Amino acid sequence: MLRRFLDWLERETGLVSAWNRFWSQPLPATVGWGHIFGALLLLCLVILFVTGGAMMFYYSPTPDQAYPSVQYIEHYLPFGKFIRALHYWAARIIVLLLIVHLVRVFLWGAYKKPRQMIWVSGVLLLLCVIGFGLTGYALPWDQKAYWGTAVRLKIAEGIPLIGHAVANFLRGGEQLGAVTLMRFYVLHVFLLPILVFLLVAWHIRQVHVLGVTPAWVKVGHEGEIPKTQRLHPDHTARIAVGAILLLALLFWLSAKFPAPLEPRANPLDTAYKPHPDFYVLWLHELLKLFPPHLEFVGSFILPSLLVILLLIVPFIERNPERHPLRRLPAVTTGLVILFAIIALNIKGMEALPEPEKLSPLAKRGQELFVELRCYTCHGINGGGGPVGPDLGLGGKRDPKKVEAILRNPGAFNAHTVMPSYDLPPEEMKALVAYIVSIGPNSKMPPIPPVEPEKPPSHFEENWFANHKFEVRKDPASCGDCHKPFFCQACHQNRRPSSHDEQWLKFHFGNAAEQPAMCNACHTPDYCEECHKLMRHDTKWLKGHGNQLVKFGELKKWSDLTMHQLCYHCHTKQSCDECHKGALPESHKAPDFLQRHGELAGAWAQGAKTNQLAQNTAVRKTSHQVCVTCHTKQFCDNCHIGTKPKSHEQPDFVLGRGTRDGGQVKSGHAREALKKGLQSCQTCHKQEFCSNCHGTEMPHPQNFVSIHVREARKDMALCQRCHTWNEPECRQCHSKRPPSHTPDFRQTHPQRISDGGISCQVCHGRNACMDCHKLPMPHPRDFVKTHGELAKQKGIKGKDSVQQLQRQLCSTCHADRYCRLCHLPATSQR
Amino acid sequence: MAMAEEQMTRRRWLDMFVKMAAGVAAVALSVPTLVMLIVPAFRREKAPWIRVGHISEFRPNEPKAVTLSYQRRDGWVIRTARTTVYVVVMGDGKVKVLSNICTHASCVVRWERSKQAFFCPCHDGYFAIDGSVKSGPPPRPLDEFQHKIEGGEIFVRLRT
Ligand code: HEM
Ligand code: HEM
Ligand code: HEM
Ligand code: HEM
Ligand code: FES
């Protein structure tokens, strides 16, 4: 059957005999292991076509989908990771093989007449492979792809005159984006493959027609070497050995080292630094040899010259000799150029940052970094979310501080959105070790795709800032993937702006309309917290007064009077409907109006008769009991014109002068001491005192221990009520304080840290003046004005300066102090 | 003659070696490639369970419409999709999750409390609370989705 088909094929096309003729081609005796590299190159190309073609079934060349589709290849397809790695490694190995092949044919002089065009087609193939590499680089559309391509296009821009046009042509516009990716894709999988296919065909056809160059014979004497082998199986056996080894190497590399895939390209992430691939390092090094305005020499002119030189090698090197030693000028030039490139490349490799070496502990920390998804907020030299600072920046970190931040970020910034991480000690140690090890060359560890996959919206630019809009569109959709505590990680410190002071009043409508919106952040039983006390069931009316009180206790919402809570939903009228006709028992007493002040005070002190007043939230100011039903205006109706008698004393407000021998004080203070603070609080809130006093009044219990600190804040506040040298102060301050060591007189200038305020407590305002006879410390412009001192102090005469020195300056300064600035007359010119 | 014969066997060996090597290379290269191309085409992914709500949110004999929003994976493209279903708790406590799409011409039905029926406005179709056809042109009951209840939470599987 097969036989018959082949016979028919042979009759019609002659392909079978052509095939046989090709493989049985006789080869010169000198063909050996050096000649397998062309075939290995072919094998690499086949691998690249096969793996590349397979990936084309899945790859999608748009910025939105390129990266997810590569991820899809990597993570969802059996062998996807392997195939991609094979493509990646074959693309690298082919470059090395090309160099070997090129050097081989160069040394053998295989480009000499009549094989010039084999060499030329070879050089064109080399250019194509480089083109493959450059375009393939951009395809995964990860950070490296995007930024690496950006750098290359920028280099292209640097070519004078045509640079911008070339870059724009490659980019398909001014912007690196969708159009660029498509162009690169079409180049990579359509134009270049066609070109390579044609060139390879031409290349091999010529080799086949012209025969392989026999070794070391002069041009024209090829016939001297007998053709003792055939392509198959003599040479194919060598190729097979090489091919097996090459395949084994590629498979091993691909299985062991998957192709890298960095985070998705983020055009806004300028922190990212791309590193060039190893085989173009020498080009980058070349660039660095030139000053910026001549960069195009390194980036364009020299490489172009090199390509032209390569192309014309067979036409300028016309020495008929093939043996390398008999054409030394050509061989040395070639080798010098090769070694120069290799040397530059090695230099470039040294300049590359050391790959991170992580201790096992830090390695574990890195895993935790990924596991805990720190990267959602933090980049490491790029990548990661835009919320937190990039951890690659900011220099060396202190492990203690890092741990503290992790445990409680709120302690460093009250409004931070970073959640606290309370990890077990070993994990904490590992994570901290990793964070501390992060430097300017560290890289984001690979981030596995999360399940469920992020929807496209999450990749929009500024997604983070805009998630609020998306949330509003369909709150339920967040809840499909995120647990409420995910939102709370940030939002416990950052309420949505809708949740303003008025929010509580209106939330009911919103909640009824879109309960899912609340559930995005709050658990469903969150509502219950309040509403279980507030459930208006059939029994509600009877107990609602007490219920309100309980609620106040629970919420500690002392700034709300209780009925304000009701007003969230009800108007005052709705209370009045019942309460107008139904006064509380107390109000029914005939003398209630006269005694209500007293009663309010009693309630406030927690008289057992009144349940309301026992409540701590209520005890705060007694009139809060009243405002359960009445507004403050209600009191003011009468009270505004009628201050209590006591308030009419002339010294009621001020009256500091009346103190003597520790005895009190202004009228209001006396009154407060006599009747107790409660009596003030019938009408005034506690803050009322601090309005004038500027500090909590009356002084809290522990005030003695903190008064120094308080005083330093603003001494003038103390002086509103206290003068220095009051007997009370004296009780403690008469003793020499421990700071006043024997050498205090000499050292006090350095010790005074608060501008002398604390000195004034004992020494009075003029303490400095008493000794120094000058305002101390010297005022700021003293250096400028001290020349006038003598005049100011009324010291006249020829030796006024010496007098001044003696009287004033010498208290602190030695004579030579002046000479620090004023040079002696003799040395002046 | 012996020389020539020896050479012949050597060549036969080499020929075999080369062909085997070519075979190995071809298999090694094509197996992963073909697997990657073919296997996913035959992978069946089970439709995911989507949470509908807690059983306590639904009252007996009062079908309630719930709009589900879920992610649909189409290769590497992820889309958010939405579907409305009716959750019906029958008098005996049995739960049904019904499609809201009329089986006649795919209009959207709604629960009419006054008529105690799902009503399709397009051609006056009526379905009973359990989804069966009461009157009008619909040829079969409303589609029911597979559901399960775990810890009081109802989950539904949209594709059947
Ligand atoms: C000399 C030949 C080739 C070279 C040097 C080459 C090089 C590359 C490189 C460096 C990448 C980027 C890989 C990565 O970093 O992720 C790539 C990707 C790609 N190549 Fe090629 N390639 C070659 C031939 C081909 C051919 C012939 C095809 C298809 C006909 C192809 C299809 C693809 C596709 C679809 C991708 C994107 C998938 C990915 O990024 O992994 N390649 N190529
Ligand atoms: C993908 C790229 C290439 C492929 C697939 C390829 C393939 C081949 C093959 C199969 C041969 C015959 C066997 C051998 O001598 O190894 C060959 C020979 C040759 N190649 Fe290439 N080659 C490529 C690139 C190049 C390059 C870059 C050059 C030089 C710039 C070049 C120059 C030559 C020359 C001059 C010969 C003739 C060797 C001789 O007669 O001994 N080739 N090539
Ligand atoms: C376990 C994972 C995390 C680690 C190891 C980590 C580590 C750190 C460190 C070391 C700092 C101090 C930065 C500096 O010194 O320059 C920091 C700050 C910060 N982190 Fe994180 N972080 C993590 C998770 C997160 C997450 C999930 C968020 C966002 C929700 C976040 C938001 C922030 C922000 C906004 C700051 C700035 C400082 C501040 O606001 O106080 N971090 N983080
Ligand atoms: C699914 C969970 C989440 C929901 C439902 C949600 C909802 C919202 C809403 C409605 C707003 C607008 C608030 C306003 O108008 O001020 C907002 C803003 C914000 N959210 Fe979230 N959020 C979630 C998760 C997060 C997370 C995890 C973070 C931190 C990593 C975060 C950080 C912020 C910040 C910083 C803002 C202010 C943005 C701005 O100023 O424009 N949110 N979020
Ligand atoms: S579509 Fe519902 S009755 Fe016709």
mmCIF file of C-alpha atoms in Angstrom, chain A residues 12-311:
data_model
loop_
_atom_site.group_PDB
_atom_site.id
_atom_site.type_symbol
_atom_site.label_atom_id
_atom_site.label_comp_id
_atom_site.label_asym_id
_atom_site.label_seq_id
_atom_site.Cartn_x
_atom_site.Cartn_y
_atom_site.Cartn_z
ATOM 1 C CA GLU A 12 4.301 11.968 -10.686
ATOM 2 C CA THR A 13 6.867 14.161 -8.899
ATOM 3 C CA GLY A 14 10.207 12.443 -8.583
ATOM 4 C CA LEU A 15 10.183 13.439 -4.895
ATOM 5 C CA VAL A 16 11.171 10.038 -3.599
ATOM 6 C CA SER A 17 14.352 9.793 -5.578
ATOM 7 C CA ALA A 18 15.150 13.425 -4.796
ATOM 8 C CA TRP A 19 14.745 12.585 -1.123
ATOM 9 C CA ASN A 20 16.990 9.550 -1.457
ATOM 10 C CA ARG A 21 19.521 11.505 -3.449
ATOM 11 C CA PHE A 22 19.597 14.178 -0.760
ATOM 12 C CA TRP A 23 20.371 11.747 2.020
ATOM 13 C CA SER A 24 22.871 9.694 0.118
ATOM 14 C CA GLN A 25 24.843 12.764 -0.915
ATOM 15 C CA PRO A 26 28.561 11.935 -0.724
ATOM 16 C CA LEU A 27 30.577 14.050 1.736
ATOM 17 C CA PRO A 28 34.302 14.754 1.819
ATOM 18 C CA ALA A 29 36.370 12.664 4.172
ATOM 19 C CA THR A 30 37.114 15.667 6.350
ATOM 20 C CA VAL A 31 33.506 16.264 7.406
ATOM 21 C CA GLY A 32 33.337 15.616 11.122
ATOM 22 C CA TRP A 33 31.835 16.694 14.429
ATOM 23 C CA GLY A 34 32.352 20.377 13.646
ATOM 24 C CA HIS A 35 29.774 20.047 10.929
ATOM 25 C CA ILE A 36 26.818 19.112 13.078
ATOM 26 C CA PHE A 37 25.989 22.593 14.275
ATOM 27 C CA GLY A 38 24.068 23.638 11.198
ATOM 28 C CA ALA A 39 21.791 20.676 11.724
ATOM 29 C CA LEU A 40 21.452 21.420 15.425
ATOM 30 C CA LEU A 41 20.415 24.932 14.462
ATOM 31 C CA LEU A 42 17.757 23.403 12.284
ATOM 32 C CA LEU A 43 16.609 21.261 15.168
ATOM 33 C CA CYS A 44 16.350 24.355 17.365
ATOM 34 C CA LEU A 45 14.306 26.063 14.704
ATOM 35 C CA VAL A 46 12.009 23.066 14.483
ATOM 36 C CA ILE A 47 11.563 23.081 18.241
ATOM 37 C CA LEU A 48 10.844 26.799 18.167
ATOM 38 C CA PHE A 49 8.321 26.369 15.361
ATOM 39 C CA VAL A 50 6.607 23.478 17.086
ATOM 40 C CA THR A 51 6.458 25.004 20.550
ATOM 41 C CA GLY A 52 5.739 28.490 19.201
ATOM 42 C CA GLY A 53 3.053 27.095 16.952
ATOM 43 C CA ALA A 54 1.505 25.221 19.862
ATOM 44 C CA MET A 55 1.448 28.362 21.954
ATOM 45 C CA MET A 56 -0.197 30.238 19.084
ATOM 46 C CA PHE A 57 -3.254 28.125 19.697
ATOM 47 C CA TYR A 58 -3.687 29.878 23.015
ATOM 48 C CA TYR A 59 -1.761 33.107 22.965
ATOM 49 C CA SER A 60 -3.760 36.275 22.436
ATOM 50 C CA PRO A 61 -1.770 39.342 21.376
ATOM 51 C CA THR A 62 -3.614 42.175 23.078
ATOM 52 C CA PRO A 63 -2.432 44.015 26.163
ATOM 53 C CA ASP A 64 -5.557 42.954 28.023
ATOM 54 C CA GLN A 65 -5.222 39.313 27.251
ATOM 55 C CA ALA A 66 -1.598 38.569 26.412
ATOM 56 C CA TYR A 67 -0.612 38.122 30.015
ATOM 57 C CA PRO A 68 -3.673 36.146 31.130
ATOM 58 C CA SER A 69 -3.306 33.934 28.083
ATOM 59 C CA VAL A 70 0.343 33.219 28.885
ATOM 60 C CA GLN A 71 -0.736 32.498 32.443
ATOM 61 C CA TYR A 72 -3.367 30.217 31.034
ATOM 62 C CA ILE A 73 -0.695 28.371 29.049
ATOM 63 C CA GLU A 74 1.425 28.111 32.151
ATOM 64 C CA HIS A 75 -1.132 27.054 34.665
ATOM 65 C CA TYR A 76 -4.107 25.476 32.952
ATOM 66 C CA LEU A 77 -2.627 23.458 30.145
ATOM 67 C CA PRO A 78 -0.969 20.104 30.640
ATOM 68 C CA PHE A 79 2.671 20.578 29.614
ATOM 69 C CA GLY A 80 1.950 24.274 29.022
ATOM 70 C CA LYS A 81 4.679 25.372 31.366
ATOM 71 C CA PHE A 82 7.066 22.930 29.765
ATOM 72 C CA ILE A 83 6.321 23.926 26.193
ATOM 73 C CA ARG A 84 6.761 27.573 27.010
ATOM 74 C CA ALA A 85 10.022 26.834 28.799
ATOM 75 C CA LEU A 86 11.203 24.820 25.821
ATOM 76 C CA HIS A 87 10.522 27.786 23.548
ATOM 77 C CA TYR A 88 12.296 30.059 25.972
ATOM 78 C CA TRP A 89 15.380 27.887 26.287
ATOM 79 C CA ALA A 90 15.568 26.970 22.626
ATOM 80 C CA ALA A 91 15.482 30.685 21.820
ATOM 81 C CA ARG A 92 18.494 31.157 24.059
ATOM 82 C CA ILE A 93 20.431 28.083 23.025
ATOM 83 C CA ILE A 94 19.974 28.887 19.348
ATOM 84 C CA VAL A 95 21.964 32.072 19.864
ATOM 85 C CA LEU A 96 24.894 30.144 21.300
ATOM 86 C CA LEU A 97 24.722 27.537 18.537
ATOM 87 C CA LEU A 98 24.657 30.291 15.936
ATOM 88 C CA ILE A 99 27.884 31.681 17.262
ATOM 89 C CA VAL A 100 29.502 28.256 17.277
ATOM 90 C CA HIS A 101 28.295 27.581 13.744
ATOM 91 C CA LEU A 102 29.465 30.966 12.527
ATOM 92 C CA VAL A 103 32.899 30.545 14.074
ATOM 93 C CA ARG A 104 33.105 27.039 12.663
ATOM 94 C CA VAL A 105 32.391 28.052 9.066
ATOM 95 C CA PHE A 106 34.622 31.083 9.445
ATOM 96 C CA LEU A 107 37.591 29.052 10.613
ATOM 97 C CA TRP A 108 37.037 26.479 7.888
ATOM 98 C CA GLY A 109 36.941 29.250 5.289
ATOM 99 C CA ALA A 110 33.691 27.787 4.131
ATOM 100 C CA TYR A 111 32.442 31.109 2.786
ATOM 101 C CA LYS A 112 35.015 31.231 0.028
ATOM 102 C CA LYS A 113 34.227 30.938 -3.618
ATOM 103 C CA PRO A 114 31.799 29.582 -4.727
ATOM 104 C CA ARG A 115 30.011 29.589 -1.357
ATOM 105 C CA GLN A 116 29.761 33.339 -0.755
ATOM 106 C CA MET A 117 25.988 33.407 -0.801
ATOM 107 C CA ILE A 118 25.728 30.601 1.761
ATOM 108 C CA TRP A 119 27.496 32.929 4.143
ATOM 109 C CA VAL A 120 25.321 35.881 3.174
ATOM 110 C CA SER A 121 22.134 33.899 3.660
ATOM 111 C CA GLY A 122 23.566 32.738 6.996
ATOM 112 C CA VAL A 123 24.085 36.312 8.147
ATOM 113 C CA LEU A 124 20.539 37.154 7.117
ATOM 114 C CA LEU A 125 19.369 34.173 9.195
ATOM 115 C CA LEU A 126 21.325 35.509 12.118
ATOM 116 C CA LEU A 127 19.506 38.833 11.788
ATOM 117 C CA CYS A 128 16.185 37.034 11.644
ATOM 118 C CA VAL A 129 16.917 35.119 14.819
ATOM 119 C CA ILE A 130 17.816 38.346 16.563
ATOM 120 C CA GLY A 131 14.554 39.762 15.235
ATOM 121 C CA PHE A 132 12.723 36.766 16.703
ATOM 122 C CA GLY A 133 14.354 37.360 20.026
ATOM 123 C CA LEU A 134 13.529 41.064 20.121
ATOM 124 C CA THR A 135 9.908 40.604 19.120
ATOM 125 C CA GLY A 136 9.350 37.498 21.238
ATOM 126 C CA TYR A 137 10.607 39.371 24.264
ATOM 127 C CA ALA A 138 7.573 41.660 24.211
ATOM 128 C CA LEU A 139 4.956 38.970 23.793
ATOM 129 C CA PRO A 140 4.298 37.808 27.376
ATOM 130 C CA TRP A 141 3.498 41.430 28.255
ATOM 131 C CA ASP A 142 4.851 41.130 31.734
ATOM 132 C CA GLN A 143 6.853 43.852 33.416
ATOM 133 C CA LYS A 144 10.073 42.710 31.799
ATOM 134 C CA ALA A 145 8.471 42.566 28.362
ATOM 135 C CA TYR A 146 6.981 46.002 28.636
ATOM 136 C CA TRP A 147 9.870 47.850 30.193
ATOM 137 C CA GLY A 148 12.553 45.999 28.249
ATOM 138 C CA THR A 149 10.793 46.900 25.030
ATOM 139 C CA ALA A 150 10.385 50.463 26.229
ATOM 140 C CA VAL A 151 14.134 50.700 26.820
ATOM 141 C CA ARG A 152 14.938 49.282 23.385
ATOM 142 C CA LEU A 153 12.569 51.619 21.639
ATOM 143 C CA LYS A 154 14.129 54.473 23.531
ATOM 144 C CA ILE A 155 17.526 53.410 22.216
ATOM 145 C CA ALA A 156 16.064 53.358 18.716
ATOM 146 C CA GLU A 157 14.759 56.888 19.306
ATOM 147 C CA GLY A 158 18.331 57.932 19.931
ATOM 148 C CA ILE A 159 19.379 57.390 16.317
ATOM 149 C CA PRO A 160 19.726 60.840 14.772
ATOM 150 C CA LEU A 161 17.258 61.960 12.101
ATOM 151 C CA ILE A 162 15.454 58.683 11.526
ATOM 152 C CA GLY A 163 15.274 57.466 15.117
ATOM 153 C CA HIS A 164 11.869 58.844 15.927
ATOM 154 C CA ALA A 165 10.381 57.576 12.696
ATOM 155 C CA VAL A 166 11.846 54.098 13.243
ATOM 156 C CA ALA A 167 10.595 53.932 16.801
ATOM 157 C CA ASN A 168 7.172 55.132 15.754
ATOM 158 C CA PHE A 169 7.069 52.584 12.994
ATOM 159 C CA LEU A 170 7.900 49.777 15.392
ATOM 160 C CA ARG A 171 5.490 51.051 17.989
ATOM 161 C CA GLY A 172 2.784 51.833 15.473
ATOM 162 C CA GLY A 173 2.406 55.251 17.041
ATOM 163 C CA GLU A 174 3.688 57.369 19.843
ATOM 164 C CA GLN A 175 2.587 54.975 22.485
ATOM 165 C CA LEU A 176 3.853 51.575 23.453
ATOM 166 C CA GLY A 177 0.714 49.503 23.647
ATOM 167 C CA ALA A 178 -1.842 47.444 21.778
ATOM 168 C CA VAL A 179 -0.623 48.359 18.310
ATOM 169 C CA THR A 180 2.979 47.619 19.226
ATOM 170 C CA LEU A 181 2.131 44.229 20.629
ATOM 171 C CA MET A 182 0.227 43.251 17.507
ATOM 172 C CA ARG A 183 3.098 44.362 15.266
ATOM 173 C CA PHE A 184 5.602 42.423 17.270
ATOM 174 C CA TYR A 185 3.332 39.429 17.208
ATOM 175 C CA VAL A 186 2.865 39.478 13.450
ATOM 176 C CA LEU A 187 6.596 39.893 12.977
ATOM 177 C CA HIS A 188 7.300 37.055 15.365
ATOM 178 C CA VAL A 189 4.880 34.462 14.079
ATOM 179 C CA PHE A 190 4.254 35.470 10.488
ATOM 180 C CA LEU A 191 6.818 37.585 8.668
ATOM 181 C CA LEU A 192 9.968 36.322 10.360
ATOM 182 C CA PRO A 193 8.972 32.639 10.109
ATOM 183 C CA ILE A 194 8.300 33.052 6.380
ATOM 184 C CA LEU A 195 11.609 34.813 5.948
ATOM 185 C CA VAL A 196 13.459 32.216 7.982
ATOM 186 C CA PHE A 197 11.805 29.428 6.086
ATOM 187 C CA LEU A 198 12.864 30.841 2.724
ATOM 188 C CA LEU A 199 16.364 31.669 3.902
ATOM 189 C CA VAL A 200 16.912 28.242 5.453
ATOM 190 C CA ALA A 201 15.725 26.602 2.262
ATOM 191 C CA TRP A 202 18.094 28.709 0.203
ATOM 192 C CA HIS A 203 20.951 28.185 2.678
ATOM 193 C CA ILE A 204 20.645 24.414 2.685
ATOM 194 C CA ARG A 205 19.905 24.104 -1.008
ATOM 195 C CA GLN A 206 23.172 25.898 -1.726
ATOM 196 C CA VAL A 207 25.069 23.662 0.691
ATOM 197 C CA HIS A 208 23.512 20.669 -1.013
ATOM 198 C CA VAL A 209 24.314 21.867 -4.536
ATOM 199 C CA LEU A 210 27.792 23.159 -3.827
ATOM 200 C CA GLY A 211 28.730 20.412 -1.399
ATOM 201 C CA VAL A 212 30.287 20.828 1.995
ATOM 202 C CA THR A 213 33.686 22.492 1.984
ATOM 203 C CA PRO A 214 36.497 19.959 2.411
ATOM 204 C CA ALA A 215 38.917 21.001 5.094
ATOM 205 C CA TRP A 216 42.009 23.052 4.625
ATOM 206 C CA VAL A 217 42.344 22.977 0.854
ATOM 207 C CA LYS A 218 42.910 25.994 -1.322
ATOM 208 C CA VAL A 219 40.071 27.423 -3.347
ATOM 209 C CA GLY A 220 39.883 25.440 -6.598
ATOM 210 C CA HIS A 221 41.510 22.319 -5.142
ATOM 211 C CA GLU A 222 38.418 20.872 -3.438
ATOM 212 C CA GLY A 223 38.594 17.780 -5.638
ATOM 213 C CA GLU A 224 41.753 16.671 -3.828
ATOM 214 C CA ILE A 225 39.816 15.392 -0.847
ATOM 215 C CA PRO A 226 38.028 12.151 -1.662
ATOM 216 C CA LYS A 227 34.336 11.851 -0.842
ATOM 217 C CA THR A 228 34.357 8.774 1.348
ATOM 218 C CA GLN A 229 31.172 9.212 3.384
ATOM 219 C CA ARG A 230 27.529 9.739 2.778
ATOM 220 C CA LEU A 231 25.265 12.182 4.523
ATOM 221 C CA HIS A 232 23.195 9.250 5.737
ATOM 222 C CA PRO A 233 24.060 7.380 7.780
ATOM 223 C CA ASP A 234 27.673 8.465 8.273
ATOM 224 C CA HIS A 235 27.102 12.116 9.097
ATOM 225 C CA THR A 236 23.518 11.810 10.326
ATOM 226 C CA ALA A 237 24.810 9.505 13.044
ATOM 227 C CA ARG A 238 26.976 12.353 14.383
ATOM 228 C CA ILE A 239 24.041 14.712 14.076
ATOM 229 C CA ALA A 240 21.827 12.238 15.908
ATOM 230 C CA VAL A 241 24.262 12.121 18.812
ATOM 231 C CA GLY A 242 24.389 15.917 18.923
ATOM 232 C CA ALA A 243 20.631 16.170 18.584
ATOM 233 C CA ILE A 244 19.998 13.755 21.435
ATOM 234 C CA LEU A 245 22.399 15.664 23.648
ATOM 235 C CA LEU A 246 20.840 18.986 22.654
ATOM 236 C CA LEU A 247 17.332 17.699 23.267
ATOM 237 C CA ALA A 248 18.366 16.279 26.601
ATOM 238 C CA LEU A 249 19.884 19.613 27.576
ATOM 239 C CA LEU A 250 16.820 21.544 26.468
ATOM 240 C CA PHE A 251 14.421 19.174 28.196
ATOM 241 C CA TRP A 252 16.423 19.279 31.364
ATOM 242 C CA LEU A 253 16.611 23.064 31.343
ATOM 243 C CA SER A 254 12.921 23.400 30.570
ATOM 244 C CA ALA A 255 11.836 20.997 33.259
ATOM 245 C CA LYS A 256 14.159 22.455 35.867
ATOM 246 C CA PHE A 257 14.003 26.174 35.081
ATOM 247 C CA PRO A 258 10.617 27.309 33.807
ATOM 248 C CA ALA A 259 10.496 30.421 31.667
ATOM 249 C CA PRO A 260 10.177 33.424 33.945
ATOM 250 C CA LEU A 261 6.911 35.282 34.031
ATOM 251 C CA GLU A 262 7.010 38.512 35.939
ATOM 252 C CA PRO A 263 3.993 40.444 37.146
ATOM 253 C CA ARG A 264 1.714 41.816 34.500
ATOM 254 C CA ALA A 265 2.967 44.866 32.632
ATOM 255 C CA ASN A 266 2.117 48.004 34.489
ATOM 256 C CA PRO A 267 2.857 51.114 32.426
ATOM 257 C CA LEU A 268 2.476 53.256 35.542
ATOM 258 C CA ASP A 269 5.056 51.393 37.562
ATOM 259 C CA THR A 270 8.162 53.419 36.997
ATOM 260 C CA ALA A 271 9.985 51.721 39.852
ATOM 261 C CA TYR A 272 10.669 48.709 37.656
ATOM 262 C CA LYS A 273 14.202 48.272 36.308
ATOM 263 C CA PRO A 274 14.531 45.828 33.409
ATOM 264 C CA HIS A 275 17.745 43.849 32.942
ATOM 265 C CA PRO A 276 18.772 42.944 29.387
ATOM 266 C CA ASP A 277 19.083 39.335 28.263
ATOM 267 C CA PHE A 278 22.545 37.837 28.398
ATOM 268 C CA TYR A 279 23.212 37.839 24.664
ATOM 269 C CA VAL A 280 22.587 41.555 24.221
ATOM 270 C CA LEU A 281 24.569 42.660 27.252
ATOM 271 C CA TRP A 282 27.550 43.539 25.078
ATOM 272 C CA LEU A 283 25.391 45.954 23.117
ATOM 273 C CA HIS A 284 24.383 47.682 26.315
ATOM 274 C CA GLU A 285 28.004 47.810 27.414
ATOM 275 C CA LEU A 286 28.919 49.273 24.052
ATOM 276 C CA LEU A 287 26.363 52.006 24.644
ATOM 277 C CA LYS A 288 27.973 52.928 27.893
ATOM 278 C CA LEU A 289 31.294 53.615 26.186
ATOM 279 C CA PHE A 290 29.822 56.688 24.548
ATOM 280 C CA PRO A 291 28.691 59.951 26.061
ATOM 281 C CA PRO A 292 24.912 60.409 25.907
ATOM 282 C CA HIS A 293 24.870 62.640 22.843
ATOM 283 C CA LEU A 294 26.940 60.080 20.935
ATOM 284 C CA GLU A 295 24.983 57.111 22.166
ATOM 285 C CA PHE A 296 23.702 56.365 18.696
ATOM 286 C CA VAL A 297 27.260 55.500 17.679
ATOM 287 C CA GLY A 298 27.174 52.583 20.086
ATOM 288 C CA SER A 299 23.536 51.752 19.586
ATOM 289 C CA PHE A 300 23.277 52.075 15.834
ATOM 290 C CA ILE A 301 26.420 52.885 13.877
ATOM 291 C CA LEU A 302 28.761 50.270 15.336
ATOM 292 C CA PRO A 303 26.241 47.400 15.210
ATOM 293 C CA SER A 304 25.293 48.398 11.663
ATOM 294 C CA LEU A 305 28.956 48.444 10.667
ATOM 295 C CA LEU A 306 29.386 45.042 12.241
ATOM 296 C CA VAL A 307 26.487 43.619 10.253
ATOM 297 C CA ILE A 308 27.779 45.141 7.026
ATOM 298 C CA LEU A 309 31.240 43.816 7.777
ATOM 299 C CA LEU A 310 29.785 40.339 8.343
ATOM 300 C CA LEU A 311 27.834 40.512 5.107
#
